[in-house]
Amino acid sequence: MAADALCRLTLRAAADGLRAGQFTSVDLTQALLDRIQALDARVGAYLTVTADRALAQAQAADQRRAAGQDGPLLGLPLAIKDVLTTQGVPTTCASRMLEGFVPPYDATAVARLNAAGAVMLGKTNMDEFAMGSSNEHSAVKPVRNPWNLAKAPGGSSGGSAAAVAADECLAALGSDTGGSVRQPAALCGCVGLKPTYGRISRYGLIAFASSLDQIGVLTKDVPDAALLLHVLAGRDPRDSTSANVPVPDYPAGLDRGVDGLRVGVAPQYFGAGLHPDVERCVRQAIDALQTAGAVQRPVSLPHTKYALPVYYVIAPSEASANLARYNGVKYGRSDPQATDVDEMMSRVRAQGFGSEVKRRIMLGTYALSSGYYDAYYLKAQQVRTLIKNDFETAFQDVDIIAAPTAPAPAFDLGAKLDDPVAMYRSDVMTLPASLAGLPCLSIPCGFVDDLPVGLQLIAPPFAERRLLQAARAYERARGTLAAPVRQVDVP
Amino acid sequence: MSIERQQVDHVAALARLDLTDAERERLRGELGRILEAFQVLDTLDTSGIPPTAQVIPLGNVERGDTVADPLPRGQVLRNAPRVEDGQIRVPPVLDES
């Protein structure tokens, strides 16, 4: 099989090819490494490419297969967002603060991939400490959207989404705090799944906002997302917030269909600010679900508009506490010249953090500071209850909620960089489900101006199976989208 | 909404951020605009609404006090900027005078 054809495979197709002996994991891994080498200078998806390690893992996988062994991901090359710790491989969160940091342990999600036989191609670019919606806040380099290199890939998992979209990996891990898997998936045209809060262990996920952070996956189709979730989900004694809820066999029964499934459509997601052509694509996708047997039902989520301020109080507040650990003492950047501890910490933090991280630390510290706590943090947590209640009420009448993932297709690099509030508004469609901790995903549903558009599906807690079945039903009804030429493929 | 420079200085000190003058001035404007966008929250009456700190019904999670293999000390200290006698060294925390 030609090298580019190997790179385009889904996880399942690649696994079938490996099992049938059509190619080896070394062939597959080498093809992807070659493609990264050829394209990534233009895309910027990777911060670190672990070529030697990947080939050694691929060789080991081939040997295991030759010895008659198999595994759900045996020999399949993936990319890991640089927010997850990888033993012996630099992990920086795209921040100067963590330059040179080499974790002494693997995140549980990474360890589970390894145990399933996966090959790690490298660590992907991101907004610094996962704070951003365009990947322009990477301290290392921006990521470019593979469909149009002048556009942002979304963020903060922009490197992972671009790597999947440019066929620079078969699938990737990301993290989603307010939309950081779904929004870049929508903007880059891949599937992005954020499971229920607590579904995947966060041990080794470098913390941003602990009441919201969740690991997610970016894949080429829905069955691949089910396959990865099945490997990753489950209780972990090392993360006390990981849920002790049984893990169903997500890939099994994926093609059950949507006969009688009640799909909720809320007017609050189709209001002002939504690009009319994005609305058309999303409504067509919901109609396709209906044709496939689902029933559309109107629902109301009246507190949707408050999600943006609620999130941008809560997430920076939690971030200001989580990022207190970067102080030049235990790891990362330091200042050996400093003569007292306060001076050292203040200088290291001023030098090591980029502008968006500083902005959020300042915002969060302000919101938590004496005299403001009730007005901001407590108030935001109360409104968070109302947002959560909206979903609980809606899910009494419907099984799933359908909405756009992002209000518009990918925007120009630089367009929102000087206007933080405009940048924050790119997350307006993904924040509510994050605040309620719900499982949700984005799936490509069309193109506008030659750029991908995402349909967002949201389900009740731990109903990932239903979520994936609905997404798969849509994927089958949709068929292969008529896609324009990716700019990254044009030499 | 406008923020005083004095408030920016106070918050920067709390956050241990040695910001430049230019950064402080820029943040003064930006924080003001961001906080203004938050004011919509004040239009909601939330009296009697319990706060949501986290979304899963989870209490304290306990585990047995059992000895396990820790990470090797050398491996952990490898990331520390200054190490002495197997410990992390920092500048003086207390004034000796």
XYZ file of C-alpha atoms in Angstrom:
588
model
C 0.000 0.000 0.000
C 1.278 3.483 -0.873
C 2.640 5.506 2.030
C -0.006 8.248 1.799
C -2.767 5.640 1.709
C -1.382 4.137 4.927
C -1.480 7.546 6.594
C -5.143 8.014 5.654
C -6.308 4.803 7.332
C -8.616 4.732 10.302
C -7.435 2.874 13.400
C -9.705 -0.059 12.512
C -8.630 -0.281 8.885
C -4.991 -0.148 9.966
C -5.596 -2.851 12.578
C -7.256 -5.027 9.914
C -4.272 -4.529 7.594
C -1.830 -5.429 10.357
C -3.818 -8.535 11.276
C -3.994 -9.612 7.620
C -0.256 -9.087 7.235
C -0.711 -6.520 4.425
C 1.838 -4.248 6.088
C 3.715 -4.024 9.358
C 3.546 -1.499 12.169
C 7.041 -0.391 11.143
C 5.729 0.312 7.591
C 2.822 2.273 8.997
C 4.895 4.168 11.560
C 7.594 5.009 9.010
C 4.979 6.275 6.547
C 3.549 8.602 9.195
C 6.987 9.791 10.348
C 7.868 10.551 6.709
C 4.661 12.497 6.277
C 5.307 14.463 9.489
C 8.812 15.188 8.227
C 7.428 16.377 4.874
C 4.436 18.424 6.087
C 4.749 19.484 9.649
C 6.991 22.483 9.052
C 3.889 23.994 7.404
C 1.314 22.745 9.931
C 3.159 22.949 13.260
C 1.102 20.163 14.837
C 3.974 18.542 16.721
C 6.195 19.953 19.461
C 8.239 16.752 19.773
C 8.470 13.880 17.306
C 9.715 10.722 19.015
C 10.808 8.943 15.834
C 13.319 6.461 17.290
C 11.067 5.561 20.174
C 8.103 5.140 17.793
C 10.026 2.808 15.493
C 11.222 0.763 18.461
C 7.630 0.486 19.725
C 6.472 -0.470 16.212
C 9.144 -3.145 15.962
C 8.143 -4.531 19.350
C 4.495 -4.563 18.237
C 5.404 -6.439 15.049
C 7.335 -8.986 17.104
C 4.413 -9.443 19.481
C 2.103 -9.956 16.514
C 4.512 -12.446 14.920
C 4.440 -14.324 18.229
C 0.673 -14.647 17.917
C -0.303 -11.815 20.258
C -2.859 -9.104 19.548
C -4.236 -6.044 21.322
C -6.889 -3.433 20.596
C -4.274 -0.899 19.447
C -1.310 -3.180 18.772
C 1.066 -1.354 16.420
C -1.223 1.648 15.789
C 0.534 5.051 15.769
C -1.061 7.874 17.763
C -0.157 11.400 18.832
C -0.412 12.690 22.403
C -1.224 16.261 23.400
C 1.709 17.755 25.282
C -0.475 18.265 28.365
C -0.146 14.554 29.273
C 2.974 13.345 31.033
C 5.093 10.814 29.171
C 7.879 9.061 31.029
C 11.275 10.046 29.646
C 9.768 12.282 26.918
C 9.716 16.083 27.393
C 6.301 17.440 28.392
C 5.954 21.208 28.184
C 2.292 22.236 27.807
C 3.745 24.481 25.059
C 5.037 26.743 27.838
C 8.460 28.192 28.473
C 7.724 27.422 32.127
C 8.166 23.695 31.518
C 11.087 23.833 29.098
C 13.291 20.837 29.762
C 10.771 19.061 32.013
C 11.031 15.282 31.553
C 8.311 13.528 33.548
C 9.319 10.558 35.673
C 5.974 8.816 35.025
C 3.320 8.210 32.378
C -0.181 9.619 32.637
C -2.679 6.793 33.170
C -4.221 7.473 29.735
C -0.767 7.118 28.151
C -0.040 3.976 30.162
C -3.340 2.484 28.963
C -2.460 3.211 25.331
C 0.938 1.608 25.853
C -0.637 -1.455 27.448
C -2.969 -1.747 24.440
C 0.099 -1.807 22.161
C -0.121 1.707 20.682
C 2.878 3.481 19.154
C 3.470 7.123 20.181
C 4.585 9.335 17.280
C 5.144 12.412 19.411
C 3.665 15.202 21.498
C 1.308 17.698 19.897
C 1.237 21.464 20.015
C -1.418 23.295 22.028
C -2.321 26.608 23.563
C -0.052 27.169 26.548
C -1.408 25.176 29.517
C -4.507 24.445 27.370
C -5.697 28.053 27.598
C -6.942 29.257 24.247
C -9.241 28.673 21.298
C -6.887 29.130 18.353
C -3.587 27.500 19.315
C -1.927 30.883 18.847
C -1.091 30.937 22.560
C 1.517 28.204 22.150
C 4.815 29.648 23.375
C 6.616 27.589 20.729
C 4.770 28.128 17.440
C 1.216 28.437 16.130
C -0.593 25.532 14.450
C -2.088 26.060 11.005
C -5.376 24.601 9.834
C -4.594 21.851 7.274
C -7.589 22.890 5.140
C -6.432 26.492 4.857
C -3.019 27.351 6.232
C -3.966 30.981 6.914
C -6.669 29.843 9.356
C -6.517 28.803 12.997
C -7.057 25.112 13.810
C -8.975 25.981 16.975
C -7.718 25.204 20.436
C -6.488 24.268 22.777
C -5.964 20.773 21.270
C -5.180 22.405 17.905
C -2.050 20.319 17.323
C -3.902 17.049 17.904
C -6.800 18.088 15.637
C -4.482 19.314 12.868
C -2.358 16.150 13.103
C -5.462 13.973 12.611
C -6.839 16.221 9.855
C -3.512 16.285 7.964
C -3.084 12.489 8.304
C 0.044 13.019 10.438
C -1.259 10.351 12.854
C -4.151 7.896 12.874
C -5.710 9.425 15.993
C -4.708 11.649 18.907
C -5.380 12.362 22.561
C -6.487 15.819 23.611
C -7.940 17.477 26.683
C -11.152 19.460 26.956
C -11.871 21.982 29.700
C -14.361 24.233 27.903
C -14.323 22.831 24.376
C -10.647 22.185 23.693
C -11.306 18.850 21.955
C -14.642 19.590 20.246
C -13.926 23.079 18.881
C -10.625 22.185 17.127
C -12.237 18.947 15.888
C -14.998 21.034 14.304
C -12.585 23.553 12.804
C -10.253 20.851 11.433
C -12.935 18.398 10.299
C -12.388 15.404 12.546
C -14.349 13.647 15.265
C -13.668 14.954 18.778
C -15.109 13.196 21.828
C -15.130 14.587 25.369
C -16.521 11.931 27.701
C -18.304 12.530 30.999
C -16.275 14.293 33.696
C -14.530 11.454 35.532
C -14.841 8.850 32.761
C -11.084 8.836 31.961
C -8.433 9.073 34.667
C -6.655 12.415 34.795
C -3.569 11.143 36.594
C -0.733 12.764 34.643
C -2.985 15.290 32.911
C -1.371 18.612 33.787
C -4.153 20.475 35.582
C -5.834 23.607 34.244
C -9.327 23.786 35.839
C -9.897 20.725 37.948
C -13.708 20.787 38.118
C -13.840 20.801 34.306
C -10.747 19.082 32.836
C -11.325 15.832 30.982
C -9.233 13.858 28.505
C -10.763 13.360 25.074
C -9.928 11.771 21.731
C -9.627 13.095 18.181
C -10.217 10.554 15.432
C -11.096 10.165 11.755
C -14.475 8.580 12.465
C -16.879 7.586 15.236
C -15.961 3.882 15.578
C -12.324 4.905 16.177
C -13.476 7.199 18.990
C -15.421 4.278 20.516
C -12.388 2.038 20.228
C -10.113 4.541 22.003
C -12.663 5.372 24.692
C -12.960 1.691 25.481
C -9.204 1.510 26.063
C -9.052 4.714 28.124
C -12.190 4.693 30.295
C -12.386 3.358 33.819
C -11.624 3.892 37.464
C -8.040 4.622 38.453
C -6.974 4.525 42.114
C -4.502 7.310 41.282
C -7.301 9.745 40.381
C -9.887 9.969 43.130
C -12.232 11.864 40.770
C -12.248 9.036 38.222
C -15.710 7.498 38.210
C -16.403 4.088 39.622
C -18.964 3.370 36.901
C -18.852 0.198 34.761
C -17.315 0.641 31.308
C -19.599 -0.784 28.608
C -18.188 -2.254 25.408
C -18.422 0.987 23.403
C -17.513 -0.492 19.987
C -20.155 -3.232 20.305
C -23.619 -2.275 19.106
C -22.367 0.971 17.619
C -24.510 0.452 14.525
C -27.720 0.002 16.483
C -29.223 3.073 14.810
C -31.426 5.869 16.139
C -34.916 4.464 15.668
C -37.147 6.427 18.053
C -34.238 8.383 19.579
C -35.498 11.761 20.797
C -33.138 14.510 19.620
C -33.498 17.823 21.433
C -32.937 21.072 19.580
C -32.610 24.205 21.716
C -33.256 27.656 20.206
C -30.526 29.102 22.442
C -27.891 27.433 20.233
C -29.294 28.897 17.021
C -29.475 32.561 17.896
C -27.568 35.680 16.913
C -23.876 35.163 16.287
C -24.323 31.824 14.509
C -23.008 31.855 10.937
C -26.077 31.243 8.680
C -24.297 28.603 6.574
C -23.124 26.791 9.712
C -26.743 26.794 10.877
C -27.848 25.336 7.525
C -25.269 22.493 7.752
C -26.208 21.674 11.343
C -29.962 21.701 10.655
C -29.421 19.430 7.628
C -27.479 17.060 9.870
C -30.312 16.996 12.424
C -32.778 16.351 9.581
C -30.570 13.455 8.456
C -30.834 11.972 11.956
C -34.605 12.319 11.701
C -34.638 10.559 8.322
C -32.601 7.781 9.946
C -35.406 7.254 12.476
C -34.835 9.822 15.236
C -37.523 12.230 16.441
C -36.799 15.956 16.742
C -38.096 17.671 19.876
C -37.747 21.320 20.846
C -36.128 21.850 24.255
C -35.137 24.984 26.115
C -31.827 25.622 27.847
C -32.593 29.122 29.129
C -29.322 29.763 30.969
C -27.083 29.034 27.968
C -26.046 32.661 27.543
C -24.584 32.738 31.049
C -22.180 29.875 30.350
C -19.500 32.164 28.919
C -19.124 34.441 31.972
C -19.588 31.496 34.354
C -16.811 29.556 32.656
C -14.452 32.519 32.474
C -14.849 33.064 36.217
C -14.568 29.428 37.277
C -11.819 28.179 34.944
C -9.349 31.046 35.565
C -10.049 30.858 39.312
C -9.174 27.176 39.401
C -6.239 27.798 37.063
C -4.821 30.487 39.336
C -4.683 27.881 42.112
C -3.422 25.006 39.933
C -0.677 27.068 38.347
C 0.651 28.184 41.727
C 2.848 25.067 41.580
C 5.060 26.644 38.919
C 7.399 28.583 41.134
C 10.912 27.587 40.123
C 11.389 25.126 42.996
C 10.586 21.560 41.996
C 10.766 21.535 38.194
C 10.770 23.709 35.122
C 12.145 27.178 34.745
C 14.120 28.706 37.611
C 16.180 31.736 38.530
C 19.429 30.739 40.241
C 20.406 34.381 40.793
C 17.444 35.190 43.038
C 18.331 35.912 46.653
C 14.918 35.444 48.229
C 12.070 33.058 47.581
C 9.354 35.584 46.762
C 11.602 37.361 44.303
C 12.517 34.055 42.672
C 8.908 32.927 42.314
C 7.636 36.250 40.996
C 10.432 36.544 38.457
C 10.228 32.942 37.259
C 6.466 33.188 36.803
C 6.700 36.519 34.973
C 9.316 35.094 32.581
C 7.853 31.629 32.153
C 4.161 32.331 31.506
C 2.808 33.794 28.271
C 0.290 36.611 28.003
C -2.918 34.508 28.000
C -1.813 32.450 31.000
C -0.913 35.624 32.903
C -4.279 37.139 31.963
C -6.154 34.122 33.328
C -4.063 33.888 36.493
C -4.719 37.574 37.144
C -8.433 37.186 36.404
C -8.729 34.124 38.643
C -6.697 35.645 41.462
C -8.878 38.754 41.284
C -12.102 36.716 41.351
C -10.912 34.752 44.388
C -9.405 37.683 46.261
C -10.833 38.994 49.487
C -13.992 41.006 48.928
C -14.749 39.655 45.447
C -15.259 35.940 46.102
C -19.047 36.153 46.608
C -19.581 38.487 43.673
C -17.690 36.353 41.170
C -16.739 32.807 42.150
C -19.735 31.978 44.347
C -22.125 33.674 41.918
C -20.639 31.733 38.991
C -20.981 28.447 40.862
C -24.650 29.204 41.574
C -25.332 29.947 37.927
C -23.443 26.764 37.074
C -26.165 24.949 39.039
C -28.840 26.591 36.873
C -27.007 25.532 33.672
C -26.716 21.985 34.964
C -30.414 21.988 35.920
C -31.356 23.133 32.396
C -29.768 19.993 30.967
C -31.327 17.735 33.609
C -34.769 19.113 32.780
C -34.198 18.774 29.032
C -33.006 15.180 29.362
C -36.362 14.266 30.931
C -37.866 14.787 27.469
C -35.058 13.919 25.066
C -32.264 11.358 24.806
C -29.664 13.565 23.207
C -29.178 17.231 22.306
C -27.923 18.434 18.923
C -26.282 21.819 18.344
C -23.494 23.475 16.421
C -19.996 22.935 17.866
C -18.642 26.365 16.935
C -20.520 29.483 15.824
C -18.445 29.874 12.640
C -15.840 28.013 10.581
C -12.124 28.504 11.258
C -11.081 32.147 11.586
C -7.917 33.837 10.302
C -4.775 33.450 12.378
C -4.334 36.709 14.267
C -7.971 37.793 13.888
C -8.868 37.517 17.592
C -5.440 37.666 19.179
C -5.801 41.236 20.437
C -9.362 40.836 21.690
C -9.617 38.287 24.515
C -13.404 38.609 24.836
C -13.900 37.848 21.108
C -11.553 34.862 21.436
C -13.504 33.611 24.465
C -16.727 33.802 22.439
C -15.425 31.059 20.082
C -16.192 28.621 22.923
C -19.763 29.766 23.473
C -21.327 26.532 22.095
C -19.072 24.099 23.944
C -18.963 25.674 27.412
C -22.420 24.681 28.731
C -21.871 20.902 28.402
C -18.436 21.296 30.010
C -19.895 23.147 32.984
C -22.464 20.350 33.394
C -19.780 17.653 32.999
C -21.688 15.970 30.162
C -20.341 13.656 27.462
C -20.368 15.324 24.057
C -18.707 15.119 20.695
C -18.226 16.996 17.463
C -18.593 15.327 14.098
C -18.016 16.906 10.659
C -21.330 17.826 8.988
C -20.344 19.904 5.973
C -18.112 22.619 4.568
C -18.593 26.381 4.502
C -16.138 28.496 2.505
C -14.120 25.295 1.966
C -13.729 24.892 5.745
C -15.195 22.108 7.897
C -18.245 22.555 10.132
C -19.047 20.439 13.201
C -22.299 19.042 14.591
C -22.223 18.782 18.385
C -24.111 16.037 20.193
C -24.566 16.122 23.982
C -25.815 13.230 26.156
C -26.644 12.678 29.844
C -23.815 11.648 32.231
C -22.170 8.334 31.297
C -24.394 7.873 28.224
C -21.354 7.736 25.939
C -22.732 4.620 24.321
C -25.898 6.405 23.232
C -23.843 9.412 22.155
C -21.578 7.285 19.965
C -24.489 5.302 18.510
C -26.258 8.534 17.514
C -23.067 9.977 16.046
C -22.444 6.762 14.131
C -25.995 6.775 12.766
C -25.443 10.309 11.515
C -22.035 9.386 10.094
C -23.594 6.543 8.103
C -26.503 8.674 6.923
C -24.081 11.444 5.914
C -21.684 9.219 4.027
C -18.397 10.648 2.811
C -18.557 14.432 2.683
C -17.662 16.118 -0.600
C -14.499 17.811 0.627
C -12.407 20.513 -1.021
C -8.673 19.977 -1.513
C -6.700 20.400 1.698
C -4.146 23.175 1.306
C -1.638 21.043 3.139
C -1.758 18.571 0.210
C -0.874 21.286 -2.299
C 2.918 21.491 -2.519
C -15.834 48.601 34.157
C -12.614 50.220 35.209
C -9.957 48.727 37.422
C -7.510 50.831 39.391
C -3.811 50.365 38.836
C -3.515 49.750 42.590
C -5.834 46.712 42.257
C -3.728 45.307 39.427
C -0.606 45.703 41.576
C -2.310 44.009 44.535
C -3.519 41.037 42.454
C -0.131 40.673 40.719
C 1.521 40.510 44.144
C -0.974 37.873 45.314
C -0.336 35.850 42.136
C 3.456 36.227 42.460
C 3.788 37.771 39.019
C 6.567 40.323 38.593
C 4.855 42.094 35.696
C 6.315 44.990 33.750
C 4.655 48.392 33.754
C 3.420 47.837 30.221
C 1.873 44.483 31.176
C 0.147 46.022 34.177
C -1.347 48.802 32.086
C -2.523 46.375 29.395
C -4.044 44.029 31.977
C -5.814 46.931 33.663
C -7.723 47.570 30.439
C -8.275 43.919 29.558
C -9.463 42.848 32.997
C -11.858 45.787 33.009
C -13.359 44.717 29.686
C -13.574 41.064 30.717
C -15.208 41.874 34.062
C -17.669 44.092 32.216
C -18.698 41.079 30.136
C -19.309 39.222 33.413
C -21.837 41.790 34.654
C -24.657 39.936 32.913
C -24.454 37.487 35.840
C -25.704 40.225 38.167
C -29.034 40.268 36.310
C -29.832 36.784 37.669
C -31.354 36.329 41.089
C -29.493 33.375 42.570
C -30.645 33.654 46.166
C -31.225 30.201 47.563
C -29.467 28.456 44.636
C -26.775 26.075 45.920
C -23.360 26.454 44.285
C -22.004 23.656 42.063
C -18.339 23.079 42.875
C -18.152 19.856 40.916
C -20.628 17.847 38.901
C -20.301 14.267 40.019
C -21.950 12.926 43.154
C -18.732 12.061 44.924
C -17.773 12.329 48.567
C -14.390 11.850 50.128
C -12.506 8.974 48.550
C -10.381 7.043 51.006
C -7.771 4.380 50.533
C -5.802 2.126 52.812
C -2.560 3.473 54.284
C -0.398 0.959 52.489
C 3.244 1.205 51.525
C 3.849 1.226 47.777
C 6.911 1.703 45.607
C 7.496 5.434 45.240
C 9.185 6.961 42.214
C 12.968 6.740 42.548
C 14.257 9.877 44.313
C 16.980 10.508 41.726
C 14.442 10.447 38.912
C 12.166 12.919 40.655
C 14.986 15.295 41.607
C 16.351 15.269 38.063
C 13.831 17.984 37.178
C 14.665 20.226 40.139
C 16.687 23.300 39.197
C 18.912 23.164 42.330
C 19.620 19.999 44.263
C 21.912 19.480 47.238
C 22.415 16.263 49.250
C 19.347 14.655 47.696
C 17.189 17.652 48.563
C 15.838 20.661 46.712
C 17.616 23.906 47.478
C 15.799 27.271 47.489
C 16.839 30.808 48.461
C 16.281 31.719 52.162
C 12.608 31.783 53.123
C 13.088 33.535 56.496
C 15.196 36.554 57.175
C 18.127 35.446 59.337
C 18.509 38.794 61.142
